[in-house]
CSV table of C-alpha atoms (C1' of nucleotides) in Angstrom, one decimal:
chain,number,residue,atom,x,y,z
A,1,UNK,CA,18.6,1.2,-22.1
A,2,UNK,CA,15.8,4.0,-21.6
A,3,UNK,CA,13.8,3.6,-18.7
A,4,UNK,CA,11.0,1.7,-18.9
A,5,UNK,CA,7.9,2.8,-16.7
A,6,UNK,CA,6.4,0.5,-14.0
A,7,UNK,CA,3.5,0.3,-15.6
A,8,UNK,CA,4.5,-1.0,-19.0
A,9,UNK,CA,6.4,-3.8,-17.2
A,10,UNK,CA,3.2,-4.3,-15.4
A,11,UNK,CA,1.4,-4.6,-18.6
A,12,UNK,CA,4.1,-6.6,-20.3
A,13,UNK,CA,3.5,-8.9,-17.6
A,14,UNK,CA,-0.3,-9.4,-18.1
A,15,UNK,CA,0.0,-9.5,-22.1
A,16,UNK,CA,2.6,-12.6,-21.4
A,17,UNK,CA,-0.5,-14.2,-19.1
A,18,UNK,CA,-3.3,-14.2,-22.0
A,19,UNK,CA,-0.4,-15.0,-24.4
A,20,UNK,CA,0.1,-18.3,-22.7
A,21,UNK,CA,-3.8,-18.6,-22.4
A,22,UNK,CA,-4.3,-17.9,-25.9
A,23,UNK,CA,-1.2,-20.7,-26.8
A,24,UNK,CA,-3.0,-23.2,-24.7
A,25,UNK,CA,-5.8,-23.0,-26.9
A,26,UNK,CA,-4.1,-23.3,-29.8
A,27,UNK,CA,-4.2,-19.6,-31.2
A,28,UNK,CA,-0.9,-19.0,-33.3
A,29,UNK,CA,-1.5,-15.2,-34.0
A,30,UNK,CA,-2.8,-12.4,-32.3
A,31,UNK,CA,-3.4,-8.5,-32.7
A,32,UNK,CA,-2.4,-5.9,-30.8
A,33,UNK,CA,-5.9,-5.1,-30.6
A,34,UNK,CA,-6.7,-8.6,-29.6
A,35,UNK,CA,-4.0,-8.1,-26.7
A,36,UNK,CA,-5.6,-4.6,-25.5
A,37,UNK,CA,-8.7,-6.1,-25.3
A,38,UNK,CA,-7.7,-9.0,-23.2
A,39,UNK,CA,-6.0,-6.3,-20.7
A,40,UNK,CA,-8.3,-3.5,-20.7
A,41,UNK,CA,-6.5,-1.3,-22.9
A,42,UNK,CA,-5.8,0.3,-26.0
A,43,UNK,CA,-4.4,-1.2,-29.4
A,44,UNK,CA,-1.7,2.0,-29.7
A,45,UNK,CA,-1.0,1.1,-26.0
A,46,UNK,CA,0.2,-2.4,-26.3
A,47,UNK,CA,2.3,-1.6,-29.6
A,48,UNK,CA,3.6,1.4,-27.6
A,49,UNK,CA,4.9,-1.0,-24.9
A,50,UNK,CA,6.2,-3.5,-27.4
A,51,UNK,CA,8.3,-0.8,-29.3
A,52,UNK,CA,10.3,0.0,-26.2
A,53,UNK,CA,12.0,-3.3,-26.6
A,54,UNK,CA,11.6,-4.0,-30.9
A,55,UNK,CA,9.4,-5.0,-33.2
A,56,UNK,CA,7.9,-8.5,-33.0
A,57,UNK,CA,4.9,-8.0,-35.3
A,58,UNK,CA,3.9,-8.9,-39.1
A,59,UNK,CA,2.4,-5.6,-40.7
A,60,UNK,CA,-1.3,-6.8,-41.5
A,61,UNK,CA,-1.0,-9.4,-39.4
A,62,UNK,CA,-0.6,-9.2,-36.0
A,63,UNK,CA,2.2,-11.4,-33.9
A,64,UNK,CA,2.7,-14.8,-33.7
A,65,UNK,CA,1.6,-16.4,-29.9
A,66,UNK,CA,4.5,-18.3,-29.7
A,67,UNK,CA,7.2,-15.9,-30.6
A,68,UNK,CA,5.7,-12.7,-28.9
A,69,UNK,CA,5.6,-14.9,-25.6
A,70,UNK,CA,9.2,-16.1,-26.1
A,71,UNK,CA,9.9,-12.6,-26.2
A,72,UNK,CA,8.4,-11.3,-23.3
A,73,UNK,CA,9.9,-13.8,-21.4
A,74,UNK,CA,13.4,-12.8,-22.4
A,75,UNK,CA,12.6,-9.3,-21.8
A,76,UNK,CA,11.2,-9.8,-18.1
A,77,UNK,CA,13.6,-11.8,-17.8
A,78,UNK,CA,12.0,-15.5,-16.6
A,79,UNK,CA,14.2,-17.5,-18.8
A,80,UNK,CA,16.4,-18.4,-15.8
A,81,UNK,CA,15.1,-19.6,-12.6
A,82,UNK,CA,14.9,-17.4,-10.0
A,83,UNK,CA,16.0,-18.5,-6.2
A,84,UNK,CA,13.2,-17.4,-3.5
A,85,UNK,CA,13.3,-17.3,-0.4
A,86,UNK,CA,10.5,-16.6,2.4
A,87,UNK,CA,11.3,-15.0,5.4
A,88,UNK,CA,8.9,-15.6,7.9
A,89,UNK,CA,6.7,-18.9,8.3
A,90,UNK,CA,3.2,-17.5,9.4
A,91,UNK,CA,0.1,-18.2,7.8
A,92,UNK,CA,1.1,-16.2,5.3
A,93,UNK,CA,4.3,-17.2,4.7
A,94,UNK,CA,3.6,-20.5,4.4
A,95,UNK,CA,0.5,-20.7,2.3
A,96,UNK,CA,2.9,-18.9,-0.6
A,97,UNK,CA,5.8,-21.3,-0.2
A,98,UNK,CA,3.5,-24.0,-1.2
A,99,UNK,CA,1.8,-21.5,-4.0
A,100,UNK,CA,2.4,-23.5,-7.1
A,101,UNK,CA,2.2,-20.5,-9.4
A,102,UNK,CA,5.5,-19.2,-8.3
A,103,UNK,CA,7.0,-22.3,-9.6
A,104,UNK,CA,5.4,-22.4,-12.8
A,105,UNK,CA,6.6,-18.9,-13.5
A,106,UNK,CA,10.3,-20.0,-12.8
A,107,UNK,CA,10.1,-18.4,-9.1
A,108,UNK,CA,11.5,-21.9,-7.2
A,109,UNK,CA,11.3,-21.4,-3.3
A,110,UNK,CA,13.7,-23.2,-1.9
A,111,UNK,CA,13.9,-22.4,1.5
A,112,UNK,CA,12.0,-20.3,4.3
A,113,UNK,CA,13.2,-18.8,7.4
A,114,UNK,CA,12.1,-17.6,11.0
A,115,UNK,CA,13.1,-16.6,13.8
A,116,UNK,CA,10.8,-18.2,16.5
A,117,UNK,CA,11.8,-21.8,17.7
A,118,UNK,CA,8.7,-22.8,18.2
A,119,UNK,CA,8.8,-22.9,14.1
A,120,UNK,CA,12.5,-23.8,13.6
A,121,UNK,CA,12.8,-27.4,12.0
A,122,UNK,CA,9.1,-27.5,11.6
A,123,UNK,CA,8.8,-29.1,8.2
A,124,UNK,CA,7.1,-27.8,5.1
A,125,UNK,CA,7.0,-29.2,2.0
A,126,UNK,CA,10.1,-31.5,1.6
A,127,UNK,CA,12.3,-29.5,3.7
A,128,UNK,CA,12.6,-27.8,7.6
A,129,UNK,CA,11.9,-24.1,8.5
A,130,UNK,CA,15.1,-22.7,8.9
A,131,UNK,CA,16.9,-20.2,11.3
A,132,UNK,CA,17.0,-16.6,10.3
A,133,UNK,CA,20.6,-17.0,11.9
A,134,UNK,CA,21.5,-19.2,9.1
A,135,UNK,CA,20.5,-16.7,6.4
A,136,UNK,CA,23.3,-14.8,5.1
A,137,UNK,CA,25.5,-18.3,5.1
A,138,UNK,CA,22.8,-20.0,3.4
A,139,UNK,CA,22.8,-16.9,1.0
A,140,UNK,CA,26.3,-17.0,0.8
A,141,UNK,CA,26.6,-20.8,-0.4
A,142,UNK,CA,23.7,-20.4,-3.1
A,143,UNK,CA,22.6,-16.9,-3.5
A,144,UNK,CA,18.8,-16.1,-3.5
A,145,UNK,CA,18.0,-13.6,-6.0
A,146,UNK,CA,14.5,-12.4,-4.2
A,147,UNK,CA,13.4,-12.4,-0.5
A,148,UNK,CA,9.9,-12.7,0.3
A,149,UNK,CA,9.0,-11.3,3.4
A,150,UNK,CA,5.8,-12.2,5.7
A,151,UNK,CA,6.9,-10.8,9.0
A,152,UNK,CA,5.0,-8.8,11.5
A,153,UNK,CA,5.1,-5.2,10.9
A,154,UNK,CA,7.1,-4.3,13.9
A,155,UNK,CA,10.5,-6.9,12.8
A,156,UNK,CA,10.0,-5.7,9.2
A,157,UNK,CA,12.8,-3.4,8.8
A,158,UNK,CA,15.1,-5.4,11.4
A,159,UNK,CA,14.6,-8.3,8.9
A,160,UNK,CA,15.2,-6.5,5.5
A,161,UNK,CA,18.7,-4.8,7.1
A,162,UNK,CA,19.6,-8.6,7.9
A,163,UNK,CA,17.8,-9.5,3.9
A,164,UNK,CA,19.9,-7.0,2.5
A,165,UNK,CA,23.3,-7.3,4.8
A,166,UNK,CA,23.1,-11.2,3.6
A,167,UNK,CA,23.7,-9.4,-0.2
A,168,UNK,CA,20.4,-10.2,-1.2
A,169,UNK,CA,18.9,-7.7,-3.9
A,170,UNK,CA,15.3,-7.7,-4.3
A,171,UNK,CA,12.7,-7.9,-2.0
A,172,UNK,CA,8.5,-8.8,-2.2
A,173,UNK,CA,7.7,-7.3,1.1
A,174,UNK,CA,4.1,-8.4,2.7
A,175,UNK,CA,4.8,-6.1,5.2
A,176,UNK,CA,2.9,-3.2,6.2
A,177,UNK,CA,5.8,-1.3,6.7
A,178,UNK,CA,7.7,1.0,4.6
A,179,UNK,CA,11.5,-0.1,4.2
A,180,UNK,CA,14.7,1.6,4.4
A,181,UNK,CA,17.1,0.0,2.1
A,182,UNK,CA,20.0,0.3,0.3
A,183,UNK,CA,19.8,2.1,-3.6
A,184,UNK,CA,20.6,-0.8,-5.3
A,185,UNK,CA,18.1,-3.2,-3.3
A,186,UNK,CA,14.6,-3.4,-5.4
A,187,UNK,CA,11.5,-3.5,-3.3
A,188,UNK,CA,7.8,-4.2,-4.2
A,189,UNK,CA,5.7,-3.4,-1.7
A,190,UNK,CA,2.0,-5.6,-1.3
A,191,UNK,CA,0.4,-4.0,1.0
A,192,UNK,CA,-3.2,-5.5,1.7
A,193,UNK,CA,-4.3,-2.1,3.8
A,194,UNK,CA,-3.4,-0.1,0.9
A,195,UNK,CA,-5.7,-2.0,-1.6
A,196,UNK,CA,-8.5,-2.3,1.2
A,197,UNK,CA,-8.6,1.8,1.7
A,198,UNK,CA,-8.5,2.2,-2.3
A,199,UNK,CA,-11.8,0.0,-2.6
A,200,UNK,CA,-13.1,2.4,1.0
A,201,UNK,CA,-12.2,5.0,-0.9
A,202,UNK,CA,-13.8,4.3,-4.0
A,203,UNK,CA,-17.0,2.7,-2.5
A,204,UNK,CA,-17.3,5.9,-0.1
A,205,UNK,CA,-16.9,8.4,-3.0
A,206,UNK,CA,-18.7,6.2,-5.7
A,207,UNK,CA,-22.2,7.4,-4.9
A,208,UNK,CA,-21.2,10.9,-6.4
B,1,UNK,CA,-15.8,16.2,-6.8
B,2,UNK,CA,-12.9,16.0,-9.0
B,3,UNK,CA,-11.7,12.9,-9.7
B,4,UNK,CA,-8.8,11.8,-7.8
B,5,UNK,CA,-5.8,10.0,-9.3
B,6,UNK,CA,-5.3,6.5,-7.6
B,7,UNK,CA,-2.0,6.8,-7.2
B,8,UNK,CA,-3.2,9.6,-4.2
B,9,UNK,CA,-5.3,7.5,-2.5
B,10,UNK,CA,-2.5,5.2,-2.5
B,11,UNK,CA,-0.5,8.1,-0.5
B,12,UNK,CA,-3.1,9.1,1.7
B,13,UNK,CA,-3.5,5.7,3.0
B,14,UNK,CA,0.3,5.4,3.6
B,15,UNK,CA,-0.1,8.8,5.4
B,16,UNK,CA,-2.1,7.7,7.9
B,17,UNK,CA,-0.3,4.7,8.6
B,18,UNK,CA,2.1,7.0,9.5
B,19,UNK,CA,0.2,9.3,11.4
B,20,UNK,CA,-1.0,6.5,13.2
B,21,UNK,CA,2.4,5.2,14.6
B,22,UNK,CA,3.4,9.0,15.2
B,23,UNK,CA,0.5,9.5,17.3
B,24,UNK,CA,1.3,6.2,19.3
B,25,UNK,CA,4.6,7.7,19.8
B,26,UNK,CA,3.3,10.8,21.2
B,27,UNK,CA,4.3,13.7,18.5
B,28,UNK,CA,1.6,15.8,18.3
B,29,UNK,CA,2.6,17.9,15.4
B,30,UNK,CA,4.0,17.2,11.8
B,31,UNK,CA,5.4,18.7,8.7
B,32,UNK,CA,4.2,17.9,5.3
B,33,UNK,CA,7.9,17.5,5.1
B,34,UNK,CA,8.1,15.1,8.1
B,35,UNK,CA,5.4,13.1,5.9
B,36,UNK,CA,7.0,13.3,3.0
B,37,UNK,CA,10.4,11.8,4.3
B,38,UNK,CA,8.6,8.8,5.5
B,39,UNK,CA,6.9,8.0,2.8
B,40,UNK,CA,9.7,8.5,0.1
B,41,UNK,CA,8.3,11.5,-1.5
B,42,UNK,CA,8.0,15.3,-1.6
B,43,UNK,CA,6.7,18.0,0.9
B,44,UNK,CA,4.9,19.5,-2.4
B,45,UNK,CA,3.3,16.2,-3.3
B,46,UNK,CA,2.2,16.0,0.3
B,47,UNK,CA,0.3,19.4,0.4
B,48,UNK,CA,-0.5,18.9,-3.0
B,49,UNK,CA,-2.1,15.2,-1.9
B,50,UNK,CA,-3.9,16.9,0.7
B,51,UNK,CA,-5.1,20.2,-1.3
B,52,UNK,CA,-7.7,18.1,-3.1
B,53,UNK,CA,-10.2,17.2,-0.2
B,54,UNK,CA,-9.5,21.0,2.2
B,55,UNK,CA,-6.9,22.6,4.1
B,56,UNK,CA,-5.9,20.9,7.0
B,57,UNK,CA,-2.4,22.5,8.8
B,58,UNK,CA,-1.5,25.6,10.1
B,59,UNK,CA,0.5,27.5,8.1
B,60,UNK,CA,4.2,28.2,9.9
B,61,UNK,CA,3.7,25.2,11.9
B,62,UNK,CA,2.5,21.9,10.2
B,63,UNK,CA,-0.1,19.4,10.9
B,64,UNK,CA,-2.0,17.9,14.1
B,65,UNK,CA,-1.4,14.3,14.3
B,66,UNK,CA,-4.6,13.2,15.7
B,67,UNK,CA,-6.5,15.7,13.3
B,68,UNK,CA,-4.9,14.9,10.2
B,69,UNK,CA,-5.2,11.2,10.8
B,70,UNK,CA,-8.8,11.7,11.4
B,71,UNK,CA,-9.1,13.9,8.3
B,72,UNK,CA,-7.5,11.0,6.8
B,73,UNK,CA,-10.0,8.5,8.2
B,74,UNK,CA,-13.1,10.4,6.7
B,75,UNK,CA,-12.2,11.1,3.8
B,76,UNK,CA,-10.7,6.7,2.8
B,77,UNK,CA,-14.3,6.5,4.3
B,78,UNK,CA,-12.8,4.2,7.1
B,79,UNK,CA,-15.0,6.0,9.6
B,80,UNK,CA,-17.8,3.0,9.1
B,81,UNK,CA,-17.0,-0.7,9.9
B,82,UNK,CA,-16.8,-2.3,6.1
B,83,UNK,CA,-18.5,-6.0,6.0
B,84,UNK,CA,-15.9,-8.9,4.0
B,85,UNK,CA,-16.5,-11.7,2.6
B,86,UNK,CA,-13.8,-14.1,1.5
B,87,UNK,CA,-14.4,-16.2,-1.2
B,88,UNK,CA,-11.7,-19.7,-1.1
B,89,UNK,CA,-11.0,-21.3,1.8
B,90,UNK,CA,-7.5,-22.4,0.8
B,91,UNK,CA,-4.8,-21.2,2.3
B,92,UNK,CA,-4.8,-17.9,1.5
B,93,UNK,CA,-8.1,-17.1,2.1
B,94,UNK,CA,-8.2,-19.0,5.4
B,95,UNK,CA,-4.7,-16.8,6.1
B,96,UNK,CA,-6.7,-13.6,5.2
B,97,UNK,CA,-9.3,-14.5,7.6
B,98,UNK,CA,-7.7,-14.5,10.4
B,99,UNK,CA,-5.1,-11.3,9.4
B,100,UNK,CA,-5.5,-9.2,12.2
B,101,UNK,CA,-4.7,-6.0,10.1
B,102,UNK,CA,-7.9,-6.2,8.5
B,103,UNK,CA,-10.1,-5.5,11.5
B,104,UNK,CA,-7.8,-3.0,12.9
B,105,UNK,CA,-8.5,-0.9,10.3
B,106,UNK,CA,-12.4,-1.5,9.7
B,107,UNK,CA,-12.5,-4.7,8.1
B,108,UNK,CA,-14.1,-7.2,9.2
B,109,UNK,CA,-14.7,-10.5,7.9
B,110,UNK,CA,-18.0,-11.8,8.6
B,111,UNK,CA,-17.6,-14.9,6.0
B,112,UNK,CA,-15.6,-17.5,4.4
B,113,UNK,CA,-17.5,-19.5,1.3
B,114,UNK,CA,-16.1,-22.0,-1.1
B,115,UNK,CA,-17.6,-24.8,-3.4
B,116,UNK,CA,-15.9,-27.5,-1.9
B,117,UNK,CA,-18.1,-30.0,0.1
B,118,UNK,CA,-14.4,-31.2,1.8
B,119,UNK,CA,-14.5,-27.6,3.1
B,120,UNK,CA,-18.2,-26.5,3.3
B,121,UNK,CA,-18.6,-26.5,7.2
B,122,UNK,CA,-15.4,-26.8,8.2
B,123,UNK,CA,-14.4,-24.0,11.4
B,124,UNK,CA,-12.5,-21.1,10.9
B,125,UNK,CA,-12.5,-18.8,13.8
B,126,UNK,CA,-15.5,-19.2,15.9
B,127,UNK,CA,-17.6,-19.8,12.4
B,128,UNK,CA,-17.9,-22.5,9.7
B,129,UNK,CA,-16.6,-22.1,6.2
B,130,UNK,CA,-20.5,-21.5,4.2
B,131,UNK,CA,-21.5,-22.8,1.0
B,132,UNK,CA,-21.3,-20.5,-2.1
B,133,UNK,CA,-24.8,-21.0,-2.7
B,134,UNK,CA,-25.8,-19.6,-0.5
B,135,UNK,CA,-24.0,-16.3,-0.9
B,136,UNK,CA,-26.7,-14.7,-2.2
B,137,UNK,CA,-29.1,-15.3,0.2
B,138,UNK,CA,-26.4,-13.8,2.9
B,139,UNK,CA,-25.9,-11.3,1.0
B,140,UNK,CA,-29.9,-9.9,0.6
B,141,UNK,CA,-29.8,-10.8,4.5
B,142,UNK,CA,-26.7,-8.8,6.0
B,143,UNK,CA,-24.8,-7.1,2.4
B,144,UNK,CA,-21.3,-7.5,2.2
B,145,UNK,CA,-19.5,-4.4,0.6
B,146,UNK,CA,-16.5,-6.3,0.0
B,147,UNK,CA,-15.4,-10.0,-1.4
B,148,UNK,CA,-11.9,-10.9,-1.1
B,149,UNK,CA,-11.2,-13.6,-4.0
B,150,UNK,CA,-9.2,-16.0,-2.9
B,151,UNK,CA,-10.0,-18.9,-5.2
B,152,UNK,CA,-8.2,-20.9,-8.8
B,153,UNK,CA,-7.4,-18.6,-11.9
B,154,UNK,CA,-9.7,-20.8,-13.6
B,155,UNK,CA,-13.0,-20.1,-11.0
B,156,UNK,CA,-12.3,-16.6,-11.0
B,157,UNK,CA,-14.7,-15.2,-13.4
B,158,UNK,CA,-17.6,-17.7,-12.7
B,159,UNK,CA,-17.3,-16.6,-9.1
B,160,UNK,CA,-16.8,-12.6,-9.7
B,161,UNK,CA,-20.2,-13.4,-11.5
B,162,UNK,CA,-21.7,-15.2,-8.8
B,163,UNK,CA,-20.2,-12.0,-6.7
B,164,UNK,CA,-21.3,-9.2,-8.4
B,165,UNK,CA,-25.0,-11.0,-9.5
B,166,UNK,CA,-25.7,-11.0,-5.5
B,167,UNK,CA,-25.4,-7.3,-5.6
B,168,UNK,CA,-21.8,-7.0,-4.0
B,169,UNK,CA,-19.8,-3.9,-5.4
B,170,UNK,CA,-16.3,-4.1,-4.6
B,171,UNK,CA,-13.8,-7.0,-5.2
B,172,UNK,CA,-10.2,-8.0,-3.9
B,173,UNK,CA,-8.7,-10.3,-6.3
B,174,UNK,CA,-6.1,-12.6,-5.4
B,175,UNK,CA,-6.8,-14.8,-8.4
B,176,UNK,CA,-4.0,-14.2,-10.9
B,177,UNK,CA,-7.0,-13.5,-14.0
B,178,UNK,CA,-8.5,-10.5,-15.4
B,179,UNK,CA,-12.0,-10.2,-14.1
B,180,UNK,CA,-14.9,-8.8,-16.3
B,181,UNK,CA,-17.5,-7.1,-14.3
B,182,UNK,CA,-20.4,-4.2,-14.5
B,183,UNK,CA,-19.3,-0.9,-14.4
B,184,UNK,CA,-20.7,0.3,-11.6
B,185,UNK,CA,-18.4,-2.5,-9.6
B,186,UNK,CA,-14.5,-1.6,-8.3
B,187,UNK,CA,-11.7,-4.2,-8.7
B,188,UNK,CA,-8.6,-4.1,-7.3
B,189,UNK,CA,-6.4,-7.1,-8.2
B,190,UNK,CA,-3.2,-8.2,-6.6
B,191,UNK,CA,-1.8,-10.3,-8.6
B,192,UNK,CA,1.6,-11.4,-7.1
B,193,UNK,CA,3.2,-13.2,-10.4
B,194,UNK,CA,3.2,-9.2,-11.7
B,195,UNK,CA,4.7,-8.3,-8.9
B,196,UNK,CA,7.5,-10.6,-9.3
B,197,UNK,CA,7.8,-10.2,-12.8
B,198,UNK,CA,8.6,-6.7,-11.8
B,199,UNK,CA,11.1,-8.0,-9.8
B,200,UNK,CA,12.6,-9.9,-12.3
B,201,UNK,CA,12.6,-7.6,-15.2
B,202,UNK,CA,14.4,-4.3,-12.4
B,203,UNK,CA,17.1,-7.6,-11.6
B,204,UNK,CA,17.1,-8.3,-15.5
B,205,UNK,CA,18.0,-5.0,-16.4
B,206,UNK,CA,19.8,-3.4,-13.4
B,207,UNK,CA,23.4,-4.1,-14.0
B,208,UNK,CA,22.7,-1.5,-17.0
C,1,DA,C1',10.5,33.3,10.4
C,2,DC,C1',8.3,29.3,9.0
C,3,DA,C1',5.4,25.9,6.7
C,4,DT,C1',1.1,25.7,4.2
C,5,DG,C1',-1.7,26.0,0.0
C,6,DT,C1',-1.7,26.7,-4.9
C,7,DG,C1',-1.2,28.4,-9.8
C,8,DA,C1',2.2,27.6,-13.2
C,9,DA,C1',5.8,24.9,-15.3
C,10,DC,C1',7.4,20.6,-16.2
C,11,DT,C1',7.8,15.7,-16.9
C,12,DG,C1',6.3,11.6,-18.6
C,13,DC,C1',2.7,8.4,-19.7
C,14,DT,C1',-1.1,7.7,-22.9
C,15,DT,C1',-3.6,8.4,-27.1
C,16,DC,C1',-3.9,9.8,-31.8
C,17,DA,C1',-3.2,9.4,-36.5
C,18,DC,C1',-0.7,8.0,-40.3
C,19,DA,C1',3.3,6.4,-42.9
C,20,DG,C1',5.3,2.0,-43.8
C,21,DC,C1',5.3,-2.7,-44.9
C,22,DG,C1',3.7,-7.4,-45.5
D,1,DC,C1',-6.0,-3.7,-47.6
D,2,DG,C1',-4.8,-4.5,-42.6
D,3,DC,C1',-2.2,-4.0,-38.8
D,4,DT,C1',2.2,-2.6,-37.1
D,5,DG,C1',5.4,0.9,-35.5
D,6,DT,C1',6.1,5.6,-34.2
D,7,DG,C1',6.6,10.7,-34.2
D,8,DA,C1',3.5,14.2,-32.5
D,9,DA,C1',-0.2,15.8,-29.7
D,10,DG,C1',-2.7,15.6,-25.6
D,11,DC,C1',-3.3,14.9,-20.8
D,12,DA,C1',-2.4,13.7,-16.1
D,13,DG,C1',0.5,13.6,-12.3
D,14,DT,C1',4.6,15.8,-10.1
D,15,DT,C1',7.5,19.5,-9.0
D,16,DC,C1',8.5,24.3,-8.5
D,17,DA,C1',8.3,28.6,-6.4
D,18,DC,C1',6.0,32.0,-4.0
D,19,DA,C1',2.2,34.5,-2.0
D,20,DT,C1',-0.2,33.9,2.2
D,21,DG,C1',-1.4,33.3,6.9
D,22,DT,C1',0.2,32.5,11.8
DNA sequence: ACATGTGAACTGCTTCACAGCG
DNA sequence: CGCTGTGAAGCAGTTCACATGT
């Protein structure tokens, strides 16, 4: 398959958001011009990202809710569930293992680690904390397809090498912290700095 | 000034981060190459980065640290302190307020607000969660510059309008919607279901 | 000799505009 | 007739390559 830029997927992502919106309230059919709106883009944009993967509209119509969704789901591939872990049970950590939207999006957390036993065994949810030690068994048994990592800065990379030896191949790192990993390993980076110094940026330089 | 692409901005901020842990390590000197290497891109688009706001190495030699960094500082306007409100005391929010990384780089969080009369007075910190109403008031009193939303898909436009009607002109948005707001104010969203929807569709698709 | 700074070439994403089809 | 799907054009961001300064 070509490659598909970042972006597009990023977009694919959103137009899947308003379609369910749009589903909920009982709209059946929607335009690509409808779909641009919604995202803040252009008409030619959103049938430019839907042609990378088919055709799912009616000519002088627009696309059906329902189907187009279906679609996009199979195409980002959230028909299966996805097995998440989180590595790390700060604040952070733990305040997205209880996030409900993860879930809903077929992303099921089903366990978090750390390394501190201060927070071993601590419960959350239904289940314990566990030890980072038991990671790449645990992986081993039932294989998580994403990590999720809320560490400190300073154990980032120490935990992805440990993430990636347990065979684990994408990661969501929270981490301020730029990893080294292997080429077939996917990371996403959120990094809360980065975001912050864009909006510094743009405030400082806003004022012409 | 030109306008600068955001993807840049995103660069120069991971530039500094490095510069900053060089300089705690003592290197005094660095190469745009040295840079690049770091943060997984090219010498050229490190110079180039840099070519839009002055010159700033020597040629034959590189980069100061400390100058560069400083540069760096000035122009992602993180010389002044920026004043943050978060808005949703759940448990992201309340995990945002106490991130240490945020005041380490000029952030600092002066408020928590939320709706909720369980959570209206509550502590955080040495301070008490406020009321949203009275946002405004705060705001005419001691401005914010930033608001960090932190609160339900389905608040998240009522508040961004509560937000930018008290005069506030940047927004962090945590809240997985897509916010309509005046021109003249700068959104940045993270919206973490996107993120792993990336993940998911690079998983989908890398086994070719 | 070495690494910067930069115009020029290139690559790839976005926008345009229209043919094609319901 | 309206809206999709898509080649072609346009534009923005990246990479190249070299002249320039130390």
């Amino acid at each position: 398959m070509k490659r598909i830029a970042e972006s597009t997927v990023r977009r694919l992502s959103l137009y899947l958001s308003f379609l369910e919106e749009k589903d909920q309230e009982g709209v059946t059919t929607i335009s690509s011009d409808d779909l641009a709106k919604l995202g803040g883009t252009t008409s030619a944009q959103v049938r430019k990202d839907l042609s990378f993967f088919g055709s799912f509209g009616k000519r002088g119509l627009g696309y059906s809710v329902k189907e187009l969704a279906a679609s996009l789901r199979q195409i980002l591939g959230l028909s299966k569930e996805w097995r998440v872990c989180i590595i790390g049970a700060g604040k952070v950590g733990l305040a997205l293992a209880q996030y409900k939207g993860f879930r809903e999006r077929g992303f099921s957390v089903t366990a978090v680690y750390d390394t501190s036993p201060d927070k071993i065994g601590k419960p959350w949810d239904s289940q314990k904390i566990r030890d980072m030690a038991d990671l790449k068994r645990d992986n081993a048994d039932a294989p998580f397809d994403i990590a999720v990592l809320t560490v400190p800065a300073d154990a980032a990379q120490q935990v992805a090498d440990l993430v990636t030896g347990s065979g684990i191949k994408a990661i969501l790192n929270f981490a301020p912290a730029q990893l080294i990993v292997p080429n077939e390993v996917i990371v996403r980076e959120v990094n809360m700095a980065m975001e912050l110094e864009g909006l510094s940026f743009a405030l400082t330089n806003s004022q012409e």
